[in-house]
Amino acid sequence: MNRTVETLLREATARLTGIGDTPRLDAELLLCHAIDRPRSWLFAWPEQILEGEAVRRFDKLVEERLRGVPIAYLVGRREFWSLDLEVTPDTLVPRPETERLVELALERLPPDSRGWVADLGTGSGAIALAIARERPALQVVGIDQSGAACRVATGNAHRLGLGNAHFVRGHWASALAPSRLLMIVSNPPYVEEGDPCLSRGDLLHEPRSALTAGRDGLTAFRTLLPSAVAALQAGGWLLVEHGEEQGRVVEALLRGAGLQEVSDHTDLAGRPRVAIGRVAASAAS
Ligand code: GLN
């Protein structure tokens, strides 16, 4: 049956209600993807009749969304820090709360900063690319254990023309030279292994290794901290995203790893989210 744009959107919105928080927006994004048009086209042509292959593609996308597949994977794209990023099921979908980590990093990197910054567990490269865009005189290296994620991130850097962002496969900071980096940022896996949220909604379709680390969710922090601290120069900063219940314990882990000036910061929704510490400045500086 031939239906108008508006009818298709209304029907899909009704079906998607209860799957995520934005069913109408999700329906619009899926329809745009199915017919390869920008969102403005939907608003300009609500009475346009759609038929055939385009409608079948749209129906299939709605079916997949009903199974919980994240919109970002269905359309292959996600915006982060106003950057249009490719994402695939090999990468975590970048979250808006992680933009807070970028803000806090930029506050500690003067605009003319030179030198190297690393993003551990970079995934699609979201954090590394945002910093590379805002601080063109810096070199940023994103590291991920997944070769597939590194390929996605490298493709994003090329498409965005960010020649100062580089991506390599590796295990946290273990391959980095000692005492070189100005800053290390990371959004590691931190969800507790038994957390029921892992079997619900979008998280079910994201890479488990990017979400969860050990029974208490702290294994990645414990593993990455020693090599990260060793890779930082005197006065260098470490910033890590964490779960909203983990602020105190992650602060303690940072202090235990020898970092100073340790503090914890909330995200835009007011939830504890980013812990920060600093390597002692050298006596000479
Ligand atoms: N904040 C994400 C979530 O709970 C988890 C991201 C992560 O483990 N780094 O959906």
PDB file of C-alpha atoms and ligand atoms in Angstrom:
ATOM      1  CA  MET A   1       0.000   0.000   0.000  1.00  0.00           C
ATOM      2  CA  ASN A   2       1.257   3.473  -0.850  1.00  0.00           C
ATOM      3  CA  ARG A   3       1.462   5.829   2.101  1.00  0.00           C
ATOM      4  CA  THR A   4       2.475   9.425   2.596  1.00  0.00           C
ATOM      5  CA  VAL A   5       5.604  10.466   4.460  1.00  0.00           C
ATOM      6  CA  GLU A   6       3.488  11.705   7.364  1.00  0.00           C
ATOM      7  CA  THR A   7       1.432   8.496   7.555  1.00  0.00           C
ATOM      8  CA  LEU A   8       4.570   6.354   7.505  1.00  0.00           C
ATOM      9  CA  LEU A   9       6.090   8.449  10.261  1.00  0.00           C
ATOM     10  CA  ARG A  10       2.940   8.372  12.392  1.00  0.00           C
ATOM     11  CA  GLU A  11       2.596   4.588  12.101  1.00  0.00           C
ATOM     12  CA  ALA A  12       6.276   3.986  12.837  1.00  0.00           C
ATOM     13  CA  THR A  13       6.213   6.382  15.809  1.00  0.00           C
ATOM     14  CA  ALA A  14       3.300   4.427  17.311  1.00  0.00           C
ATOM     15  CA  ARG A  15       5.170   1.136  16.845  1.00  0.00           C
ATOM     16  CA  LEU A  16       8.400   2.505  18.315  1.00  0.00           C
ATOM     17  CA  THR A  17       6.764   4.068  21.369  1.00  0.00           C
ATOM     18  CA  GLY A  18       8.364   2.445  24.418  1.00  0.00           C
ATOM     19  CA  ILE A  19      11.630   1.701  22.579  1.00  0.00           C
ATOM     20  CA  GLY A  20      13.931   4.507  23.716  1.00  0.00           C
ATOM     21  CA  ASP A  21      12.869   8.052  24.583  1.00  0.00           C
ATOM     22  CA  THR A  22      12.464   9.629  21.148  1.00  0.00           C
ATOM     23  CA  PRO A  23      10.220   7.457  18.929  1.00  0.00           C
ATOM     24  CA  ARG A  24       9.195  10.230  16.497  1.00  0.00           C
ATOM     25  CA  LEU A  25      12.778  11.407  16.010  1.00  0.00           C
ATOM     26  CA  ASP A  26      13.921   7.791  15.603  1.00  0.00           C
ATOM     27  CA  ALA A  27      11.235   7.199  12.947  1.00  0.00           C
ATOM     28  CA  GLU A  28      12.370  10.333  11.092  1.00  0.00           C
ATOM     29  CA  LEU A  29      16.041   9.312  11.200  1.00  0.00           C
ATOM     30  CA  LEU A  30      15.225   5.819   9.918  1.00  0.00           C
ATOM     31  CA  LEU A  31      13.037   7.164   7.102  1.00  0.00           C
ATOM     32  CA  CYS A  32      15.739   9.649   6.063  1.00  0.00           C
ATOM     33  CA  HIS A  33      18.199   6.765   5.927  1.00  0.00           C
ATOM     34  CA  ALA A  34      15.797   4.521   3.951  1.00  0.00           C
ATOM     35  CA  ILE A  35      15.137   7.177   1.291  1.00  0.00           C
ATOM     36  CA  ASP A  36      18.554   8.884   1.471  1.00  0.00           C
ATOM     37  CA  ARG A  37      17.172  12.373   2.087  1.00  0.00           C
ATOM     38  CA  PRO A  38      17.919  14.983   4.786  1.00  0.00           C
ATOM     39  CA  ARG A  39      15.421  15.570   7.606  1.00  0.00           C
ATOM     40  CA  SER A  40      14.420  18.920   6.099  1.00  0.00           C
ATOM     41  CA  TRP A  41      12.970  17.002   3.120  1.00  0.00           C
ATOM     42  CA  LEU A  42      10.523  15.207   5.440  1.00  0.00           C
ATOM     43  CA  PHE A  43       9.243  18.530   6.760  1.00  0.00           C
ATOM     44  CA  ALA A  44       8.974  19.991   3.242  1.00  0.00           C
ATOM     45  CA  TRP A  45       7.113  16.996   1.717  1.00  0.00           C
ATOM     46  CA  PRO A  46       4.838  15.397   4.354  1.00  0.00           C
ATOM     47  CA  GLU A  47       2.202  14.554   1.701  1.00  0.00           C
ATOM     48  CA  GLN A  48       4.639  12.889  -0.679  1.00  0.00           C
ATOM     49  CA  ILE A  49       3.619   9.304  -1.475  1.00  0.00           C
ATOM     50  CA  LEU A  50       6.332   6.708  -0.895  1.00  0.00           C
ATOM     51  CA  GLU A  51       6.214   3.196  -2.271  1.00  0.00           C
ATOM     52  CA  GLY A  52       8.172   0.107  -3.244  1.00  0.00           C
ATOM     53  CA  GLU A  53      11.739  -0.543  -2.201  1.00  0.00           C
ATOM     54  CA  ALA A  54      12.054   2.616  -0.053  1.00  0.00           C
ATOM     55  CA  VAL A  55       9.079   1.629   2.092  1.00  0.00           C
ATOM     56  CA  ARG A  56      10.362  -1.944   2.427  1.00  0.00           C
ATOM     57  CA  ARG A  57      13.763  -0.630   3.542  1.00  0.00           C
ATOM     58  CA  PHE A  58      12.056   1.622   6.098  1.00  0.00           C
ATOM     59  CA  ASP A  59       9.883  -1.218   7.453  1.00  0.00           C
ATOM     60  CA  LYS A  60      12.964  -3.405   7.857  1.00  0.00           C
ATOM     61  CA  LEU A  61      14.795  -0.662   9.777  1.00  0.00           C
ATOM     62  CA  VAL A  62      11.780  -0.187  12.072  1.00  0.00           C
ATOM     63  CA  GLU A  63      11.715  -3.968  12.698  1.00  0.00           C
ATOM     64  CA  GLU A  64      15.386  -3.910  13.675  1.00  0.00           C
ATOM     65  CA  ARG A  65      14.822  -0.941  15.969  1.00  0.00           C
ATOM     66  CA  LEU A  66      11.987  -2.896  17.611  1.00  0.00           C
ATOM     67  CA  ARG A  67      14.579  -5.590  18.401  1.00  0.00           C
ATOM     68  CA  GLY A  68      16.564  -2.909  20.244  1.00  0.00           C
ATOM     69  CA  VAL A  69      19.293  -2.233  17.668  1.00  0.00           C
ATOM     70  CA  PRO A  70      20.576   1.317  18.354  1.00  0.00           C
ATOM     71  CA  ILE A  71      19.586   3.967  15.823  1.00  0.00           C
ATOM     72  CA  ALA A  72      23.279   4.821  15.411  1.00  0.00           C
ATOM     73  CA  TYR A  73      24.030   1.306  14.126  1.00  0.00           C
ATOM     74  CA  LEU A  74      21.007   1.297  11.801  1.00  0.00           C
ATOM     75  CA  VAL A  75      21.964   4.578  10.151  1.00  0.00           C
ATOM     76  CA  GLY A  76      25.733   4.065  10.663  1.00  0.00           C
ATOM     77  CA  ARG A  77      26.190   7.536  12.096  1.00  0.00           C
ATOM     78  CA  ARG A  78      26.189   9.435  15.376  1.00  0.00           C
ATOM     79  CA  GLU A  79      26.886  13.063  16.167  1.00  0.00           C
ATOM     80  CA  PHE A  80      29.347  13.776  18.977  1.00  0.00           C
ATOM     81  CA  TRP A  81      30.738  17.231  19.790  1.00  0.00           C
ATOM     82  CA  SER A  82      29.109  18.384  16.512  1.00  0.00           C
ATOM     83  CA  LEU A  83      31.232  15.863  14.600  1.00  0.00           C
ATOM     84  CA  ASP A  84      29.446  13.465  12.272  1.00  0.00           C
ATOM     85  CA  LEU A  85      30.969  10.085  13.181  1.00  0.00           C
ATOM     86  CA  GLU A  86      30.638   6.707  11.557  1.00  0.00           C
ATOM     87  CA  VAL A  87      29.808   4.051  14.154  1.00  0.00           C
ATOM     88  CA  THR A  88      29.471   0.293  13.715  1.00  0.00           C
ATOM     89  CA  PRO A  89      28.630  -2.583  16.067  1.00  0.00           C
ATOM     90  CA  ASP A  90      32.411  -2.793  16.693  1.00  0.00           C
ATOM     91  CA  THR A  91      32.268   0.537  18.535  1.00  0.00           C
ATOM     92  CA  LEU A  92      30.301   1.833  21.500  1.00  0.00           C
ATOM     93  CA  VAL A  93      27.755   4.464  20.483  1.00  0.00           C
ATOM     94  CA  PRO A  94      29.186   7.786  21.735  1.00  0.00           C
ATOM     95  CA  ARG A  95      27.081   9.189  24.618  1.00  0.00           C
ATOM     96  CA  PRO A  96      26.248  12.833  25.238  1.00  0.00           C
ATOM     97  CA  GLU A  97      27.576  12.589  28.819  1.00  0.00           C
ATOM     98  CA  THR A  98      31.035  11.853  27.406  1.00  0.00           C
ATOM     99  CA  GLU A  99      31.076  15.392  25.955  1.00  0.00           C
ATOM    100  CA  ARG A 100      31.634  16.479  29.581  1.00  0.00           C
ATOM    101  CA  LEU A 101      34.939  14.580  29.561  1.00  0.00           C
ATOM    102  CA  VAL A 102      35.932  16.524  26.423  1.00  0.00           C
ATOM    103  CA  GLU A 103      35.010  19.849  28.074  1.00  0.00           C
ATOM    104  CA  LEU A 104      37.072  19.061  31.171  1.00  0.00           C
ATOM    105  CA  ALA A 105      40.012  17.968  29.001  1.00  0.00           C
ATOM    106  CA  LEU A 106      39.913  21.185  26.948  1.00  0.00           C
ATOM    107  CA  GLU A 107      39.852  23.298  30.126  1.00  0.00           C
ATOM    108  CA  ARG A 108      43.272  21.784  30.916  1.00  0.00           C
ATOM    109  CA  LEU A 109      44.735  22.147  27.409  1.00  0.00           C
ATOM    110  CA  PRO A 110      45.509  25.786  26.498  1.00  0.00           C
ATOM    111  CA  PRO A 111      44.530  26.585  22.851  1.00  0.00           C
ATOM    112  CA  ASP A 112      48.148  26.652  21.662  1.00  0.00           C
ATOM    113  CA  SER A 113      49.116  23.377  23.451  1.00  0.00           C
ATOM    114  CA  ARG A 114      51.717  21.304  21.635  1.00  0.00           C
ATOM    115  CA  GLY A 115      52.646  17.712  22.334  1.00  0.00           C
ATOM    116  CA  TRP A 116      50.769  14.454  22.627  1.00  0.00           C
ATOM    117  CA  VAL A 117      47.486  13.378  24.186  1.00  0.00           C
ATOM    118  CA  ALA A 118      46.212   9.760  24.255  1.00  0.00           C
ATOM    119  CA  ASP A 119      42.650   8.402  24.342  1.00  0.00           C
ATOM    120  CA  LEU A 120      42.575   4.848  25.728  1.00  0.00           C
ATOM    121  CA  GLY A 121      39.782   2.569  24.457  1.00  0.00           C
ATOM    122  CA  THR A 122      38.932   5.056  21.739  1.00  0.00           C
ATOM    123  CA  GLY A 123      36.209   3.076  19.906  1.00  0.00           C
ATOM    124  CA  SER A 124      34.853   5.266  17.085  1.00  0.00           C
ATOM    125  CA  GLY A 125      37.486   7.859  18.063  1.00  0.00           C
ATOM    126  CA  ALA A 126      34.881  10.290  19.428  1.00  0.00           C
ATOM    127  CA  ILE A 127      36.907  11.783  22.309  1.00  0.00           C
ATOM    128  CA  ALA A 128      40.223  11.812  20.416  1.00  0.00           C
ATOM    129  CA  LEU A 129      38.645  13.480  17.365  1.00  0.00           C
ATOM    130  CA  ALA A 130      36.855  16.136  19.428  1.00  0.00           C
ATOM    131  CA  ILE A 131      40.152  17.082  21.129  1.00  0.00           C
ATOM    132  CA  ALA A 132      42.034  16.983  17.806  1.00  0.00           C
ATOM    133  CA  ARG A 133      39.428  19.314  16.253  1.00  0.00           C
ATOM    134  CA  GLU A 134      39.583  21.824  19.129  1.00  0.00           C
ATOM    135  CA  ARG A 135      43.382  21.778  19.588  1.00  0.00           C
ATOM    136  CA  PRO A 136      44.934  21.656  16.094  1.00  0.00           C
ATOM    137  CA  ALA A 137      48.503  22.094  17.367  1.00  0.00           C
ATOM    138  CA  LEU A 138      48.232  18.892  19.424  1.00  0.00           C
ATOM    139  CA  GLN A 139      48.769  15.350  18.207  1.00  0.00           C
ATOM    140  CA  VAL A 140      46.197  12.909  19.551  1.00  0.00           C
ATOM    141  CA  VAL A 141      46.583   9.144  19.529  1.00  0.00           C
ATOM    142  CA  GLY A 142      43.569   6.896  20.074  1.00  0.00           C
ATOM    143  CA  ILE A 143      44.307   3.345  21.200  1.00  0.00           C
ATOM    144  CA  ASP A 144      41.939   0.393  21.101  1.00  0.00           C
ATOM    145  CA  GLN A 145      42.385  -3.360  21.458  1.00  0.00           C
ATOM    146  CA  SER A 146      39.948  -3.814  18.562  1.00  0.00           C
ATOM    147  CA  GLY A 147      41.444  -3.509  15.074  1.00  0.00           C
ATOM    148  CA  ALA A 148      37.933  -3.029  13.676  1.00  0.00           C
ATOM    149  CA  ALA A 149      37.333  -0.060  16.001  1.00  0.00           C
ATOM    150  CA  CYS A 150      40.691   1.466  14.979  1.00  0.00           C
ATOM    151  CA  ARG A 151      39.665   1.216  11.312  1.00  0.00           C
ATOM    152  CA  VAL A 152      36.363   3.005  12.016  1.00  0.00           C
ATOM    153  CA  ALA A 153      38.175   5.733  13.982  1.00  0.00           C
ATOM    154  CA  THR A 154      40.816   6.165  11.250  1.00  0.00           C
ATOM    155  CA  GLY A 155      38.049   6.492   8.645  1.00  0.00           C
ATOM    156  CA  ASN A 156      36.395   9.168  10.795  1.00  0.00           C
ATOM    157  CA  ALA A 157      39.669  11.115  11.083  1.00  0.00           C
ATOM    158  CA  HIS A 158      40.145  11.041   7.293  1.00  0.00           C
ATOM    159  CA  ARG A 159      36.574  12.044   6.535  1.00  0.00           C
ATOM    160  CA  LEU A 160      36.767  14.929   9.011  1.00  0.00           C
ATOM    161  CA  GLY A 161      40.195  15.988   7.698  1.00  0.00           C
ATOM    162  CA  LEU A 162      41.812  15.706  11.126  1.00  0.00           C
ATOM    163  CA  GLY A 163      45.438  14.912  10.293  1.00  0.00           C
ATOM    164  CA  ASN A 164      46.483  15.347  13.933  1.00  0.00           C
ATOM    165  CA  ALA A 165      44.438  12.312  15.087  1.00  0.00           C
ATOM    166  CA  HIS A 166      46.073   8.884  14.804  1.00  0.00           C
ATOM    167  CA  PHE A 167      44.748   5.476  15.774  1.00  0.00           C
ATOM    168  CA  VAL A 168      46.657   2.363  16.758  1.00  0.00           C
ATOM    169  CA  ARG A 169      45.739  -1.025  18.100  1.00  0.00           C
ATOM    170  CA  GLY A 170      47.052  -1.720  21.585  1.00  0.00           C
ATOM    171  CA  HIS A 171      46.438  -2.583  25.207  1.00  0.00           C
ATOM    172  CA  TRP A 172      45.651   0.631  27.088  1.00  0.00           C
ATOM    173  CA  ALA A 173      48.845   2.699  27.474  1.00  0.00           C
ATOM    174  CA  SER A 174      51.284  -0.218  27.573  1.00  0.00           C
ATOM    175  CA  ALA A 175      52.986   0.583  24.220  1.00  0.00           C
ATOM    176  CA  LEU A 176      53.477   4.295  24.942  1.00  0.00           C
ATOM    177  CA  ALA A 177      56.907   5.735  25.687  1.00  0.00           C
ATOM    178  CA  PRO A 178      57.417   6.744  29.334  1.00  0.00           C
ATOM    179  CA  SER A 179      56.858  10.290  30.596  1.00  0.00           C
ATOM    180  CA  ARG A 180      55.865  11.851  27.257  1.00  0.00           C
ATOM    181  CA  LEU A 181      52.161  12.685  27.276  1.00  0.00           C
ATOM    182  CA  LEU A 182      50.504  15.922  28.294  1.00  0.00           C
ATOM    183  CA  MET A 183      47.236  14.152  29.022  1.00  0.00           C
ATOM    184  CA  ILE A 184      45.452  10.797  28.923  1.00  0.00           C
ATOM    185  CA  VAL A 185      41.682  10.581  28.565  1.00  0.00           C
ATOM    186  CA  SER A 186      39.572   7.434  28.679  1.00  0.00           C
ATOM    187  CA  ASN A 187      36.003   6.234  28.710  1.00  0.00           C
ATOM    188  CA  PRO A 188      36.777   2.625  29.628  1.00  0.00           C
ATOM    189  CA  PRO A 189      34.243  -0.145  30.223  1.00  0.00           C
ATOM    190  CA  TYR A 190      32.898   0.309  33.745  1.00  0.00           C
ATOM    191  CA  VAL A 191      29.460  -1.325  34.007  1.00  0.00           C
ATOM    192  CA  GLU A 192      29.337  -4.123  36.619  1.00  0.00           C
ATOM    193  CA  GLU A 193      29.259  -7.569  34.961  1.00  0.00           C
ATOM    194  CA  GLY A 194      25.938  -8.553  36.535  1.00  0.00           C
ATOM    195  CA  ASP A 195      24.175  -5.237  35.877  1.00  0.00           C
ATOM    196  CA  PRO A 196      20.722  -5.972  34.410  1.00  0.00           C
ATOM    197  CA  CYS A 197      21.026  -2.901  32.121  1.00  0.00           C
ATOM    198  CA  LEU A 198      23.431  -4.960  29.986  1.00  0.00           C
ATOM    199  CA  SER A 199      20.608  -7.179  28.806  1.00  0.00           C
ATOM    200  CA  ARG A 200      18.214  -4.351  28.012  1.00  0.00           C
ATOM    201  CA  GLY A 201      17.694  -2.062  25.046  1.00  0.00           C
ATOM    202  CA  ASP A 202      20.581  -0.610  23.118  1.00  0.00           C
ATOM    203  CA  LEU A 203      23.321  -1.957  25.418  1.00  0.00           C
ATOM    204  CA  LEU A 204      22.464  -5.516  24.393  1.00  0.00           C
ATOM    205  CA  HIS A 205      23.731  -4.738  20.878  1.00  0.00           C
ATOM    206  CA  GLU A 206      26.927  -2.883  21.820  1.00  0.00           C
ATOM    207  CA  PRO A 207      30.353  -4.524  22.234  1.00  0.00           C
ATOM    208  CA  ARG A 208      30.423  -6.146  25.672  1.00  0.00           C
ATOM    209  CA  SER A 209      34.159  -5.436  25.983  1.00  0.00           C
ATOM    210  CA  ALA A 210      33.455  -1.687  25.669  1.00  0.00           C
ATOM    211  CA  LEU A 211      30.823  -1.731  28.404  1.00  0.00           C
ATOM    212  CA  THR A 212      31.711  -4.062  31.206  1.00  0.00           C
ATOM    213  CA  ALA A 213      34.881  -4.917  33.122  1.00  0.00           C
ATOM    214  CA  GLY A 214      34.755  -7.331  36.028  1.00  0.00           C
ATOM    215  CA  ARG A 215      32.227  -7.980  38.783  1.00  0.00           C
ATOM    216  CA  ASP A 216      32.694  -4.531  40.310  1.00  0.00           C
ATOM    217  CA  GLY A 217      33.132  -2.753  36.961  1.00  0.00           C
ATOM    218  CA  LEU A 218      36.563  -1.500  38.030  1.00  0.00           C
ATOM    219  CA  THR A 219      38.921  -3.962  36.323  1.00  0.00           C
ATOM    220  CA  ALA A 220      39.716  -1.651  33.398  1.00  0.00           C
ATOM    221  CA  PHE A 221      40.590   1.243  35.727  1.00  0.00           C
ATOM    222  CA  ARG A 222      42.905  -1.002  37.742  1.00  0.00           C
ATOM    223  CA  THR A 223      44.564  -2.364  34.590  1.00  0.00           C
ATOM    224  CA  LEU A 224      45.059   0.891  32.730  1.00  0.00           C
ATOM    225  CA  LEU A 225      46.199   3.130  35.583  1.00  0.00           C
ATOM    226  CA  PRO A 226      49.829   1.976  36.081  1.00  0.00           C
ATOM    227  CA  SER A 227      50.761   2.210  32.380  1.00  0.00           C
ATOM    228  CA  ALA A 228      48.810   5.465  31.971  1.00  0.00           C
ATOM    229  CA  VAL A 229      50.573   7.141  34.889  1.00  0.00           C
ATOM    230  CA  ALA A 230      53.956   5.939  33.569  1.00  0.00           C
ATOM    231  CA  ALA A 231      53.215   7.454  30.135  1.00  0.00           C
ATOM    232  CA  LEU A 232      52.394  10.934  31.478  1.00  0.00           C
ATOM    233  CA  GLN A 233      54.970  13.694  31.760  1.00  0.00           C
ATOM    234  CA  ALA A 234      55.476  15.677  34.975  1.00  0.00           C
ATOM    235  CA  GLY A 235      52.346  17.765  35.527  1.00  0.00           C
ATOM    236  CA  GLY A 236      50.379  15.616  33.021  1.00  0.00           C
ATOM    237  CA  TRP A 237      46.651  15.048  33.466  1.00  0.00           C
ATOM    238  CA  LEU A 238      44.561  11.872  33.565  1.00  0.00           C
ATOM    239  CA  LEU A 239      40.778  12.089  33.019  1.00  0.00           C
ATOM    240  CA  VAL A 240      38.518   9.036  33.173  1.00  0.00           C
ATOM    241  CA  GLU A 241      34.778   8.643  32.775  1.00  0.00           C
ATOM    242  CA  HIS A 242      33.100   6.392  35.354  1.00  0.00           C
ATOM    243  CA  GLY A 243      29.684   5.164  36.484  1.00  0.00           C
ATOM    244  CA  GLU A 244      27.596   7.445  38.647  1.00  0.00           C
ATOM    245  CA  GLU A 245      28.132   5.325  41.789  1.00  0.00           C
ATOM    246  CA  GLN A 246      31.895   4.977  41.244  1.00  0.00           C
ATOM    247  CA  GLY A 247      33.178   8.521  41.907  1.00  0.00           C
ATOM    248  CA  ARG A 248      34.664   7.893  45.360  1.00  0.00           C
ATOM    249  CA  VAL A 249      36.275   4.578  44.538  1.00  0.00           C
ATOM    250  CA  VAL A 250      37.767   5.802  41.235  1.00  0.00           C
ATOM    251  CA  GLU A 251      39.156   8.873  43.006  1.00  0.00           C
ATOM    252  CA  ALA A 252      40.779   6.475  45.520  1.00  0.00           C
ATOM    253  CA  LEU A 253      42.238   4.402  42.651  1.00  0.00           C
ATOM    254  CA  LEU A 254      43.748   7.552  41.111  1.00  0.00           C
ATOM    255  CA  ARG A 255      45.321   8.540  44.444  1.00  0.00           C
ATOM    256  CA  GLY A 256      46.537   4.956  44.922  1.00  0.00           C
ATOM    257  CA  ALA A 257      48.266   5.167  41.522  1.00  0.00           C
ATOM    258  CA  GLY A 258      50.222   8.183  42.770  1.00  0.00           C
ATOM    259  CA  LEU A 259      48.193  10.972  41.147  1.00  0.00           C
ATOM    260  CA  GLN A 260      47.686  14.323  42.844  1.00  0.00           C
ATOM    261  CA  GLU A 261      45.063  17.099  42.722  1.00  0.00           C
ATOM    262  CA  VAL A 262      42.402  14.374  42.417  1.00  0.00           C
ATOM    263  CA  SER A 263      38.853  15.628  41.880  1.00  0.00           C
ATOM    264  CA  ASP A 264      35.524  14.349  40.608  1.00  0.00           C
ATOM    265  CA  HIS A 265      33.088  16.133  38.271  1.00  0.00           C
ATOM    266  CA  THR A 266      29.428  15.758  37.379  1.00  0.00           C
ATOM    267  CA  ASP A 267      27.947  15.413  33.887  1.00  0.00           C
ATOM    268  CA  LEU A 268      25.319  17.738  32.416  1.00  0.00           C
ATOM    269  CA  ALA A 269      22.596  15.788  34.246  1.00  0.00           C
ATOM    270  CA  GLY A 270      24.369  16.404  37.581  1.00  0.00           C
ATOM    271  CA  ARG A 271      25.623  12.825  37.985  1.00  0.00           C
ATOM    272  CA  PRO A 272      29.199  12.086  39.150  1.00  0.00           C
ATOM    273  CA  ARG A 273      30.936  11.120  35.886  1.00  0.00           C
ATOM    274  CA  VAL A 274      34.590  12.161  35.403  1.00  0.00           C
ATOM    275  CA  ALA A 275      37.539  11.678  37.779  1.00  0.00           C
ATOM    276  CA  ILE A 276      40.693  13.723  37.232  1.00  0.00           C
ATOM    277  CA  GLY A 277      44.206  13.469  38.629  1.00  0.00           C
ATOM    278  CA  ARG A 278      47.613  14.874  37.862  1.00  0.00           C
ATOM    279  CA  VAL A 279      51.191  13.620  37.943  1.00  0.00           C
ATOM    280  CA  ALA A 280      53.322  15.711  40.301  1.00  0.00           C
ATOM    281  CA  ALA A 281      55.142  18.553  38.567  1.00  0.00           C
ATOM    282  CA  SER A 282      58.881  17.865  38.474  1.00  0.00           C
ATOM    283  CA  ALA A 283      61.033  19.695  41.012  1.00  0.00           C
ATOM    284  CA  ALA A 284      62.818  21.538  38.199  1.00  0.00           C
ATOM    285  CA  SER A 285      59.690  23.059  36.624  1.00  0.00           C
TER     286      SER A 285
HETATM  287  N1  GLN B   1      27.646   5.240  30.173  1.00  0.00           N
HETATM  288  C1  GLN B   1      27.449   4.005  29.469  1.00  0.00           C
HETATM  289  C2  GLN B   1      26.114   3.413  29.858  1.00  0.00           C
HETATM  290  O1  GLN B   1      25.887   3.082  30.989  1.00  0.00           O
HETATM  291  C3  GLN B   1      28.559   3.021  29.699  1.00  0.00           C
HETATM  292  C4  GLN B   1      29.785   3.412  29.004  1.00  0.00           C
HETATM  293  C5  GLN B   1      30.980   2.673  29.505  1.00  0.00           C
HETATM  294  O2  GLN B   1      30.943   1.586  30.062  1.00  0.00           O
HETATM  295  N2  GLN B   1      32.065   3.280  29.333  1.00  0.00           N
HETATM  296  O3  GLN B   1      25.279   3.297  29.002  1.00  0.00           O
END
